[in-house]
CSV table of C-alpha atoms in Angstrom, one decimal:
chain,number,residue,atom,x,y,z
A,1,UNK,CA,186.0,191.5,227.2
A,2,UNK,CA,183.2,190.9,224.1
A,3,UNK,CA,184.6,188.0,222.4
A,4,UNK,CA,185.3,184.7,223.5
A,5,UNK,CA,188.7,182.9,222.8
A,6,UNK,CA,188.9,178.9,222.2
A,7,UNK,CA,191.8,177.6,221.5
A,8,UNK,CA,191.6,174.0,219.0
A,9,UNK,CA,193.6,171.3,217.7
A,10,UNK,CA,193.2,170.6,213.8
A,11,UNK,CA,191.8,167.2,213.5
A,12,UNK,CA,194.4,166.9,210.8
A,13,UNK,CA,197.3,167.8,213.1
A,14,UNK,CA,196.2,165.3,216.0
A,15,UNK,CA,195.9,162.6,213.2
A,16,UNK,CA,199.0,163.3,211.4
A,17,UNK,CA,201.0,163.2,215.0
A,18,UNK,CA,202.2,159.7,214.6
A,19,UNK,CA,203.4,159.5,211.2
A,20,UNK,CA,204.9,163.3,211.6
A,21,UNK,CA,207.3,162.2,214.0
A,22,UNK,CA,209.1,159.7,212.0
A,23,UNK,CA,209.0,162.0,209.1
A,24,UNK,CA,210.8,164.8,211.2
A,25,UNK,CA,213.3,162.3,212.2
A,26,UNK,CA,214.1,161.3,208.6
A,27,UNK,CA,214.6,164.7,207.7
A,28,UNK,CA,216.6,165.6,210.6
A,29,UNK,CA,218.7,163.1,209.5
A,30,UNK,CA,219.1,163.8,205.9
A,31,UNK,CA,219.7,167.7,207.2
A,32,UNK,CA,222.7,166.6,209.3
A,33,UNK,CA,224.2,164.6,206.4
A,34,UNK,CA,223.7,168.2,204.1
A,35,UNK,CA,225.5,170.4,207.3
A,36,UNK,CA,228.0,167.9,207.2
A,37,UNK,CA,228.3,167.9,202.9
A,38,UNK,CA,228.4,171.6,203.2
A,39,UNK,CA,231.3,171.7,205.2
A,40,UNK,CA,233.2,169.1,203.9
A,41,UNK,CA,233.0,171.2,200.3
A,42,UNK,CA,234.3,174.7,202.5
A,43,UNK,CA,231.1,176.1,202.2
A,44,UNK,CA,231.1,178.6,205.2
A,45,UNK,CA,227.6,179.7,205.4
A,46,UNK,CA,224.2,178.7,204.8
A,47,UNK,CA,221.3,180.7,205.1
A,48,UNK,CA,217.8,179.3,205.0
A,49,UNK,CA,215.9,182.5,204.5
A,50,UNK,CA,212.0,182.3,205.4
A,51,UNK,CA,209.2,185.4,205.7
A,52,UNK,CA,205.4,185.7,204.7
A,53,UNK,CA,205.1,186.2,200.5
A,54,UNK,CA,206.0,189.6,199.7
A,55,UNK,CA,208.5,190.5,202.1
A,56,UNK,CA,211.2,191.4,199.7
A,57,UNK,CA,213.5,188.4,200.0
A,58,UNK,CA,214.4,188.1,196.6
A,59,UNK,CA,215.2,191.7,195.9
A,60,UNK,CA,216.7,191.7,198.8
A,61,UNK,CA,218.7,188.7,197.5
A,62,UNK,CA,219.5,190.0,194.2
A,63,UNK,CA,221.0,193.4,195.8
A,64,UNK,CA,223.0,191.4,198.4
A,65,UNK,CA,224.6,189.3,195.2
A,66,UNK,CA,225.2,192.5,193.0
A,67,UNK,CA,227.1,193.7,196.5
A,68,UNK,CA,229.1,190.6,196.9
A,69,UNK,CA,229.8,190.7,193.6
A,70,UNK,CA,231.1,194.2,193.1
A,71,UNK,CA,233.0,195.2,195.6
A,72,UNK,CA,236.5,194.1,195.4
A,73,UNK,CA,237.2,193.4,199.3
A,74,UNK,CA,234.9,190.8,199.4
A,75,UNK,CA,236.3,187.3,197.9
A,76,UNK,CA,233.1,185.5,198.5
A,77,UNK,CA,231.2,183.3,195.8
A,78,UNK,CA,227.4,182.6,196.8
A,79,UNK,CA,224.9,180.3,195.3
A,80,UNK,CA,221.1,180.1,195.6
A,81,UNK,CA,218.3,177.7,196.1
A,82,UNK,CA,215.1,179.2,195.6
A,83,UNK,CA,211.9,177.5,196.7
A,84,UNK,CA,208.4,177.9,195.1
A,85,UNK,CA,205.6,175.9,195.0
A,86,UNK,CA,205.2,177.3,191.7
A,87,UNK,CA,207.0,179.3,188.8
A,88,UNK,CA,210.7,179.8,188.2
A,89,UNK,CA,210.4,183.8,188.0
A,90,UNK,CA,212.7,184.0,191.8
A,91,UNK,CA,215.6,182.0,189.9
A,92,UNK,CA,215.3,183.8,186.6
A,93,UNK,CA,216.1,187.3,188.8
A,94,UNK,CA,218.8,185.7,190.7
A,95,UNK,CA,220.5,184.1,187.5
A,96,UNK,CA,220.3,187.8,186.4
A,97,UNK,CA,223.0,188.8,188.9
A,98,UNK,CA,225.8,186.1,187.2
A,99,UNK,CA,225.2,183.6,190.8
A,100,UNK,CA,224.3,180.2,190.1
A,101,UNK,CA,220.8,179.3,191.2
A,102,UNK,CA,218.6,176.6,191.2
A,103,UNK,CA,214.7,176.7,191.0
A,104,UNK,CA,212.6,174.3,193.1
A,105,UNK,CA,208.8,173.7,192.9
A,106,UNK,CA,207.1,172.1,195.5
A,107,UNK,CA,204.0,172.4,194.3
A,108,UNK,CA,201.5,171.5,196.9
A,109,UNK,CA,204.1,171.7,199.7
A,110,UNK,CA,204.0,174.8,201.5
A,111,UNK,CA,208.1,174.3,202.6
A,112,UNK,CA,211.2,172.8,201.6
A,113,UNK,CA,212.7,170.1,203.2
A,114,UNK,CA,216.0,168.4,203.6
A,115,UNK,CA,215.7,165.9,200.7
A,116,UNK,CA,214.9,168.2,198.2
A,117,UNK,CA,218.4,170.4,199.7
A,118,UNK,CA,219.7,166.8,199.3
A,119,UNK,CA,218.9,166.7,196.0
A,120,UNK,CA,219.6,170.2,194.9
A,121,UNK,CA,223.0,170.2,195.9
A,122,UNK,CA,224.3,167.7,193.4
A,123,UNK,CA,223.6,170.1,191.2
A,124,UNK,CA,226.0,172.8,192.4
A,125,UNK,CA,229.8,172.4,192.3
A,126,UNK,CA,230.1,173.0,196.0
A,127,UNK,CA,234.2,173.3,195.8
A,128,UNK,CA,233.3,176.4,194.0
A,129,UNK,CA,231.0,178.2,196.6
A,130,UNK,CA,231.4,180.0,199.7
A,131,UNK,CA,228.2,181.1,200.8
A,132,UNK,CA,224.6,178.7,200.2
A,133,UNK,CA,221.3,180.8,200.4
A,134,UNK,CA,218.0,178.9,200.3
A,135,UNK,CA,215.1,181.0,200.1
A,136,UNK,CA,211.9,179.2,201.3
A,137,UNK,CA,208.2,178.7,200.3
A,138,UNK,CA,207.3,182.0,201.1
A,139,UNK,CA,204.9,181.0,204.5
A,140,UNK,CA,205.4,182.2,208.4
A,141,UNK,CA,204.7,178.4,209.8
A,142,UNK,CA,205.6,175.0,208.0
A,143,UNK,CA,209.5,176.0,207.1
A,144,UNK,CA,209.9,177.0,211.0
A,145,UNK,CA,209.5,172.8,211.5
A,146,UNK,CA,212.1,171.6,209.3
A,147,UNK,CA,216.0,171.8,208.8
A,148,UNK,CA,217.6,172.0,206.2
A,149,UNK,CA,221.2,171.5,207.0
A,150,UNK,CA,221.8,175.3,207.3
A,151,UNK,CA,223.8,177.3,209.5
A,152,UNK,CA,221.3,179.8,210.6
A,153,UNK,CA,217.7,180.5,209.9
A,154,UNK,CA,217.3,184.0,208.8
A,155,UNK,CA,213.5,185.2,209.2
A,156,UNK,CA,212.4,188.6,207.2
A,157,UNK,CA,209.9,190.4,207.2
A,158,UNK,CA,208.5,193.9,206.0
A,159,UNK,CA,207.4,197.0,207.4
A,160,UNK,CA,204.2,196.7,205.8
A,161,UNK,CA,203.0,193.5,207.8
A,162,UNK,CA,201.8,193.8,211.6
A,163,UNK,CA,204.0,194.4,214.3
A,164,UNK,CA,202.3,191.6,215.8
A,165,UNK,CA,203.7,188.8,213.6
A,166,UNK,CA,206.5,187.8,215.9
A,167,UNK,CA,203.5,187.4,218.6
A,168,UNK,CA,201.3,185.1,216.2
A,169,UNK,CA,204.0,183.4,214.9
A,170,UNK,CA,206.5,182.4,217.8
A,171,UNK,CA,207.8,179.2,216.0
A,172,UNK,CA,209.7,180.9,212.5
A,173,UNK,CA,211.0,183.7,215.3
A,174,UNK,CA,212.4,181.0,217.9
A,175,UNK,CA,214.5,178.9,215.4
A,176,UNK,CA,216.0,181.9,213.5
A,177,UNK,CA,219.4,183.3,214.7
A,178,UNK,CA,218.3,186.7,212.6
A,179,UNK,CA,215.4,188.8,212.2
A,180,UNK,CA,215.7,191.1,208.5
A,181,UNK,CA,213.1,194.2,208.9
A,182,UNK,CA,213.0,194.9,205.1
A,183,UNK,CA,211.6,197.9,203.1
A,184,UNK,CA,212.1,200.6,205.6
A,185,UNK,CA,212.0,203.1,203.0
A,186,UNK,CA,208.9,202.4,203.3
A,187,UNK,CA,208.1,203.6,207.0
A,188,UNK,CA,207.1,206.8,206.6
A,189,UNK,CA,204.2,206.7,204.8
A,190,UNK,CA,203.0,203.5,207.3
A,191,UNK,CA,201.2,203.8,210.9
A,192,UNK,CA,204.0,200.9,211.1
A,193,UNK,CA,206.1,201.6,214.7
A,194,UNK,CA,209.5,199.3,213.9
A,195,UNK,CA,210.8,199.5,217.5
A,196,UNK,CA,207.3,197.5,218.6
A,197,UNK,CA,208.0,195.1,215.7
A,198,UNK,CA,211.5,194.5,216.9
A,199,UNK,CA,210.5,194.2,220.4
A,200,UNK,CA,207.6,191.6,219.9
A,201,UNK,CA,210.2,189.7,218.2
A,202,UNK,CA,212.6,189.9,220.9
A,203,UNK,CA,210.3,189.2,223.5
A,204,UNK,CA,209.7,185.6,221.7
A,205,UNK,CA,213.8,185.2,221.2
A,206,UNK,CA,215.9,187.4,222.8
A,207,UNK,CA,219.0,186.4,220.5
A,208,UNK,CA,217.7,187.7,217.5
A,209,UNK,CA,220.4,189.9,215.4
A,210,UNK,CA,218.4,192.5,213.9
A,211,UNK,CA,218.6,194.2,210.7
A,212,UNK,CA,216.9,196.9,209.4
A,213,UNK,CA,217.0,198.1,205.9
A,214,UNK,CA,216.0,198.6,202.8
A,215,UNK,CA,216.8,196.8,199.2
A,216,UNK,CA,215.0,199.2,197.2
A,217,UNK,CA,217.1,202.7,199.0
A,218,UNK,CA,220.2,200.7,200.0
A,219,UNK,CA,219.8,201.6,203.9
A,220,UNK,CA,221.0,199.5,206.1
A,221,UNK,CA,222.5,196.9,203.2
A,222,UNK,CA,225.9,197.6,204.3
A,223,UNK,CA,225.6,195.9,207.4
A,224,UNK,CA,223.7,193.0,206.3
A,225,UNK,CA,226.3,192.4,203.5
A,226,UNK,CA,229.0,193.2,205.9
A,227,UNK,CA,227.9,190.4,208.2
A,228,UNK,CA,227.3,188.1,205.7
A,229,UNK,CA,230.7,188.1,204.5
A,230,UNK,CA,231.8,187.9,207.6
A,231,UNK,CA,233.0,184.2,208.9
B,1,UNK,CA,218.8,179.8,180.8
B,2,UNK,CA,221.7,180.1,183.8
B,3,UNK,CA,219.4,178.4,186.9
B,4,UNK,CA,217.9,174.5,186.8
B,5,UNK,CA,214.8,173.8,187.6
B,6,UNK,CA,213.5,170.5,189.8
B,7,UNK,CA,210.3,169.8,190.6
B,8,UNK,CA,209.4,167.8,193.8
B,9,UNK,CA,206.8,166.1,195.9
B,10,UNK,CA,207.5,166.7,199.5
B,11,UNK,CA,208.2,163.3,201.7
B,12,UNK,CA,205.4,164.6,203.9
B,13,UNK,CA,203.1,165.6,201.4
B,14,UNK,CA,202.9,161.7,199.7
B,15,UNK,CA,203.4,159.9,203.2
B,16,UNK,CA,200.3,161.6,204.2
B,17,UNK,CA,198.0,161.5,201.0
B,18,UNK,CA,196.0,158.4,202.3
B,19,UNK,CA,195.3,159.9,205.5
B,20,UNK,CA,194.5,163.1,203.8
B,21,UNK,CA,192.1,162.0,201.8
B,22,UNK,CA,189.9,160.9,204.4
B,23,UNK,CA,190.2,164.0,206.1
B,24,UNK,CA,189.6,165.9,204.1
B,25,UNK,CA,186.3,164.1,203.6
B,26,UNK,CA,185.5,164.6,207.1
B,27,UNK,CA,185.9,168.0,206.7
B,28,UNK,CA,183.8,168.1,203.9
B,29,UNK,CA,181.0,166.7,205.6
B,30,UNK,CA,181.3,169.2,208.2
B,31,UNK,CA,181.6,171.9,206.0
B,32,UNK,CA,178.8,170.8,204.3
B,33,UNK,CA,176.3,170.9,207.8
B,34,UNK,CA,178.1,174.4,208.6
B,35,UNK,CA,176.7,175.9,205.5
B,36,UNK,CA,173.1,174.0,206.2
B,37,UNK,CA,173.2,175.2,209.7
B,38,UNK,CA,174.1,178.9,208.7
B,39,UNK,CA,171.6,178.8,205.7
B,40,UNK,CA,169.0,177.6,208.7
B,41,UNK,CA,169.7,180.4,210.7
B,42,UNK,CA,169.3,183.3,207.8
B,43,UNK,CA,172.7,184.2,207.5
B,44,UNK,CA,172.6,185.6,203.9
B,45,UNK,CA,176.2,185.3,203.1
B,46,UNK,CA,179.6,184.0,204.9
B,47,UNK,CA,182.8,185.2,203.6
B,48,UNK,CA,186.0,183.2,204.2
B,49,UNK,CA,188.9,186.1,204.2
B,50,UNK,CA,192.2,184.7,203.6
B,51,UNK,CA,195.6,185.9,202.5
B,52,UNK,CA,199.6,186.3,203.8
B,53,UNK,CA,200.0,187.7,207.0
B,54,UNK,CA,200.0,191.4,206.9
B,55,UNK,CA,197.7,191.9,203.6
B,56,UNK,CA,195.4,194.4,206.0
B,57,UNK,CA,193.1,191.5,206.2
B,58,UNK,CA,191.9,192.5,210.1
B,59,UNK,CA,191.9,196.7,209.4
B,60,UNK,CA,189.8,195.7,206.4
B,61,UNK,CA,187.6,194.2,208.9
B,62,UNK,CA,187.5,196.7,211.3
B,63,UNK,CA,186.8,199.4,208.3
B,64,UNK,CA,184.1,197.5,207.0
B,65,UNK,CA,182.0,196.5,210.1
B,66,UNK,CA,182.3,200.5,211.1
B,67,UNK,CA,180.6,201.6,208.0
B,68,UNK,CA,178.4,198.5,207.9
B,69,UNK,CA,176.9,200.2,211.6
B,70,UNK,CA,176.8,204.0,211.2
B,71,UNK,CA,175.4,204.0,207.5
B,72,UNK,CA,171.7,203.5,207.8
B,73,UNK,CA,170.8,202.4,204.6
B,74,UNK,CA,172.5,199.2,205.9
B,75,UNK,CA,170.6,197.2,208.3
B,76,UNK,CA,173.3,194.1,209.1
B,77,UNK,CA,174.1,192.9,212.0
B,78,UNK,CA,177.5,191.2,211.4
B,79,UNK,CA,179.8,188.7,213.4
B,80,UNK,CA,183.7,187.6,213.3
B,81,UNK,CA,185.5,184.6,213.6
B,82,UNK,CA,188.9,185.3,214.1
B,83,UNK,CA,191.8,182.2,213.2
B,84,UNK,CA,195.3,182.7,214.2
B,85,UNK,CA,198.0,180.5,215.7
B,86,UNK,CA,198.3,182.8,218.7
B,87,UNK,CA,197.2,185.6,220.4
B,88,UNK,CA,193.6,187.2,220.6
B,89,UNK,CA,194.7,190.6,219.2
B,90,UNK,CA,192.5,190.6,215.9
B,91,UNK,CA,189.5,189.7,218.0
B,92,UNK,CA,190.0,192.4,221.0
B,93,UNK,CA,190.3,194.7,218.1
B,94,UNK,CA,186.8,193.7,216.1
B,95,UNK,CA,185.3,193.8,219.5
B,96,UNK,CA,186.1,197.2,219.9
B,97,UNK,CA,183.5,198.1,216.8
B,98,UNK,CA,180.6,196.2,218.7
B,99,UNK,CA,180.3,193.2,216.8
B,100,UNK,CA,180.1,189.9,218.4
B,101,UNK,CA,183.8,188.4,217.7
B,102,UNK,CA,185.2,185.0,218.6
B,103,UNK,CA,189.1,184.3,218.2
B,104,UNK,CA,190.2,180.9,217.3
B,105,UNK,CA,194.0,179.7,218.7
B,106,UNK,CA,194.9,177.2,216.6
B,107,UNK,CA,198.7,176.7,217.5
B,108,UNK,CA,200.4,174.7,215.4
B,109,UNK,CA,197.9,174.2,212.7
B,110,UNK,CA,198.3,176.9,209.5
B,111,UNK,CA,194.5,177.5,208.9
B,112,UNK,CA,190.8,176.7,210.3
B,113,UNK,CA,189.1,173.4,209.5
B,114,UNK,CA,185.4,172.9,209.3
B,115,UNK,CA,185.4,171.2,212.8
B,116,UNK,CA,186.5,174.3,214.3
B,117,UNK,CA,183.9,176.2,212.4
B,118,UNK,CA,181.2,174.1,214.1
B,119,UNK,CA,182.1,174.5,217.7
B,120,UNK,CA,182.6,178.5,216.9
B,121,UNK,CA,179.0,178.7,215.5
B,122,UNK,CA,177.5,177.4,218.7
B,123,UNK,CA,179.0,180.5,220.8
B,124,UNK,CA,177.0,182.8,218.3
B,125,UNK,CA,173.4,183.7,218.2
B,126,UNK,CA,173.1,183.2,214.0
B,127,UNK,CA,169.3,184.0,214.3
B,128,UNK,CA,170.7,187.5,215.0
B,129,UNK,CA,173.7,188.0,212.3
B,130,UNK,CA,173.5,188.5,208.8
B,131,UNK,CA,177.0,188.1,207.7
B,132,UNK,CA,179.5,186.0,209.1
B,133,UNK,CA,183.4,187.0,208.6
B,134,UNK,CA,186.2,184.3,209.0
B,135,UNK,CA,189.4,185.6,209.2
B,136,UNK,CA,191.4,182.7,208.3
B,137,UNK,CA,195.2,182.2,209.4
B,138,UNK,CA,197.9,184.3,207.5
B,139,UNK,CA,198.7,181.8,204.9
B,140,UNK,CA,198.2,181.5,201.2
B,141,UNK,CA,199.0,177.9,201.3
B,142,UNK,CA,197.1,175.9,203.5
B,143,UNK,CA,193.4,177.6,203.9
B,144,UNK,CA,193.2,177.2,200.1
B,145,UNK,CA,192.5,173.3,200.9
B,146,UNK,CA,189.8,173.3,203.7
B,147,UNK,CA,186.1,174.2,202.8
B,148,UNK,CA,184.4,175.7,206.2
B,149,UNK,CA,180.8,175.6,204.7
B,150,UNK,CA,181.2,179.5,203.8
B,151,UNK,CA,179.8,181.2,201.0
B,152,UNK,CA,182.8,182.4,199.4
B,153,UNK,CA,186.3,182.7,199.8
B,154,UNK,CA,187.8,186.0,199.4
B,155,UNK,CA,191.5,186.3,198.8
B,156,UNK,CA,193.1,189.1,200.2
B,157,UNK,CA,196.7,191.2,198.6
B,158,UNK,CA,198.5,194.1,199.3
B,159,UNK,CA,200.2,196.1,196.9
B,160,UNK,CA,203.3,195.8,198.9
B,161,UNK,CA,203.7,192.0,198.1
B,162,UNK,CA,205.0,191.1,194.4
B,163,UNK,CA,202.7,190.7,191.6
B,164,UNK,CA,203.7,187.2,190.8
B,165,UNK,CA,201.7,185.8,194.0
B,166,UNK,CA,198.7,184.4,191.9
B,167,UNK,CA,201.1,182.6,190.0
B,168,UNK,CA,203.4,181.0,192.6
B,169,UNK,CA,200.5,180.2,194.8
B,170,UNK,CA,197.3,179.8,192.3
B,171,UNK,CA,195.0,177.5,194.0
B,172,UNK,CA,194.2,180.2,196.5
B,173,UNK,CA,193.0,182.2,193.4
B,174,UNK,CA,191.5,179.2,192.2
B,175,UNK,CA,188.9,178.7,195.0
B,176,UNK,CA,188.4,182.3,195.4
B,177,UNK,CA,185.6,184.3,194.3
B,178,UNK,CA,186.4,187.6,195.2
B,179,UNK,CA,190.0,189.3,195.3
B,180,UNK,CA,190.7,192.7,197.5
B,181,UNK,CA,193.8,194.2,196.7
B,182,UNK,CA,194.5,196.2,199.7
B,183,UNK,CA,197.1,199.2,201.2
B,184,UNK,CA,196.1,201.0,197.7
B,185,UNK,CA,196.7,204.3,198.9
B,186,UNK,CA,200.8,203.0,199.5
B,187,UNK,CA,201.2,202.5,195.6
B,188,UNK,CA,202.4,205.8,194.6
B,189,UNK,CA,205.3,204.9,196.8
B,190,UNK,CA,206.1,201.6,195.2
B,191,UNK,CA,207.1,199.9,191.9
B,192,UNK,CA,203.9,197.7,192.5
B,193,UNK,CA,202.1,197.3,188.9
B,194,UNK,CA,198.6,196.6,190.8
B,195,UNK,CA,197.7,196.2,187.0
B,196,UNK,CA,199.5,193.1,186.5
B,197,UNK,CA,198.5,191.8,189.9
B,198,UNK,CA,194.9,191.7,188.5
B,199,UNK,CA,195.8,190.4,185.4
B,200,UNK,CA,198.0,187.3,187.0
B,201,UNK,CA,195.2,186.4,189.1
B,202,UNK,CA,192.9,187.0,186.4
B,203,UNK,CA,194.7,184.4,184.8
B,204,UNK,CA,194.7,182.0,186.9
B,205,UNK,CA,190.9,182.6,187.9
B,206,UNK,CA,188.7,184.8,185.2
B,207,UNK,CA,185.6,184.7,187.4
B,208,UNK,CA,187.1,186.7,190.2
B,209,UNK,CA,185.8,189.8,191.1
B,210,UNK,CA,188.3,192.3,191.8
B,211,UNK,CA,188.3,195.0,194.0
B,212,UNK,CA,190.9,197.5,195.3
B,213,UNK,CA,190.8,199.6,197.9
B,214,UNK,CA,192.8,201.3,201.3
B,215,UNK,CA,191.0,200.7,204.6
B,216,UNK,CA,193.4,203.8,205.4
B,217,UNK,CA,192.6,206.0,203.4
B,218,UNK,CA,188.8,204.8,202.3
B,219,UNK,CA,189.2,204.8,198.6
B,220,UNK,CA,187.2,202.1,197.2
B,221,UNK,CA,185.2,201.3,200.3
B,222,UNK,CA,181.8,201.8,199.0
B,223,UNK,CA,181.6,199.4,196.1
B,224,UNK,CA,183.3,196.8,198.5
B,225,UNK,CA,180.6,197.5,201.4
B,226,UNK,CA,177.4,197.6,198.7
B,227,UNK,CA,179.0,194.5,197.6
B,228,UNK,CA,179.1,192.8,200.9
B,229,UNK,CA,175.8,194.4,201.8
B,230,UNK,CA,174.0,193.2,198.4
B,231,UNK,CA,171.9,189.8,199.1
């Protein structure tokens, strides 16, 4: 071995120990009383969908809508929450598909977290809804610490990144229930091997479900859409 | 206009301002004797490499310290910090081109800090290097906020994220100095507008210099090495 490995603390992280733990307690709290909301209002499902930037969840967003939406054997009415620390361009392209959506900016905050879900939801008529998605701060580490109130963490991520990610980023792939492999189309022109990806992200949580597919071709939508609609 | 918009302040982020602002000073400060001790030493230039995971950051690394050693006209001896939450794959695989590599573990925390910096540079002889790399976390949120006494920051995009990413997350543009966009050769097969990518980070930051390039397939190599190599 050439190279040395040390393994460090942030100052900032040892400081902020303390005053993190009551803050993680206050959202937990606020999250249960949004899981609770959520169901009171029949909303079956909420996804809290979380991935690098650029991993495709909005398109893959947008076509899971336009699917929801158009074909007849599915009765399901979904609503979005999309999560930016800056811009509203993500809710402009999902208010495109006729779904309600709401834009949040978080500006220096690199996730969301259960007050602004809190406060977002008062602006949805939740009677009316079947399905919540809230797509994240596009980042691989701060969302994995907080709850929302969702049912299920959904992490994606694209052919185009490492197959190492699930390996330097345990924490996103222990607290989803689903693991999205997106833009598969893609995979041919790549040195990327998807099996290796998929098995580094089983070796850190063996429960994963696993999708793989693509938004742009439609592979592998079906299933994703089917399960989904599922309850 | 279908969607709302709400802009927040995270709980976290204005619990912890105080606290922040004094470390961040700390870090400053160490920064600030980093970038003394480096200048000391003769390293001519240390580049801060940042970007989402899976940008290419690490085979743009590998790539660059391979041509840096077999071209003659270059004569630089170059070294690699590696930062990532876990594992020691980057380093084992900068190691493998010869030049002295140290990985940094940094668990929970979602980029280096100064302090980290410091103890790294002791395990290096800097009388002997010319460049220093550090590969910072995957993140485009957090590294943006942490001086660690380099040179420059360089901010790192692949064509197969969207083009909107200098706008949803500017400040890493904003400290910046140099942007690669990567994976170039992967364009044909995309709807990527690299293009606009420029021009949305161009308008967040005007003084960037751009370059774009594959580490696959070599285009666009040359001006990015005589750039690095150029005192």
């Amino acid at each position: 071995m050439r190279f040395h490995l040390i393994v460090m603390s942030s100052c900032v992280m040892l400081k902020l120990l303390e005053i993190k733990k009551s803050v993680f307690a206050k959202n937990d709290e606020i999250a249960a009383s949004n899981r609770a909301r959520l169901a009171a209002a029949g909303v079956k499902k909420t996804l809290n969908l979380t991935s690098s930037p650029g991993s495709g969840k909005t398109s893959l967003l947008v076509e899971t809508l336009n699917r929801l939406k158009s074909e007849a054997r599915f009765q399901i009415r979904a609503g979005v929450i999309e999560g930016d620390q800056h811009t509203a361009n993500d809710a402009e392209r999902i208010a495109a598909t006729g779904a309600p959506a709401l834009q949040i900016n978080t500006l220096s905050a690199c996730h969301l977290d259960a007050s602004m879900i809190d406060r977002a939801l008062g602006e949805f008529d939740l009677d009316r809804l079947d399905i919540l998605f809230i797509e994240n701060v596009g980042n691989l580490v701060c969302p994995a610490a907080y709850d929302l109130g969702e049912s299920m963490k959904v992490v994606i991520m694209s052919v185009t990144e490492g197959e190492d990610k699930p390996l330097k980023y345990p924490r996103m792939f222990i607290e989803a229930g689903a693991l999205v492999l997106t833009k598969i189309d893609l995979e041919e022109h790549l040195d990327f091997d998807s099996d290796l990806a998929v098995n580094n992200a089983l070796k850190v949580n063996g429960a994963l479900r696993v999708f793989r597919l693509s938004a742009k071709s439609g592979v592998g939508l079906d299933e994703w859409v089917d399960w989904i609609a599922s309850t």
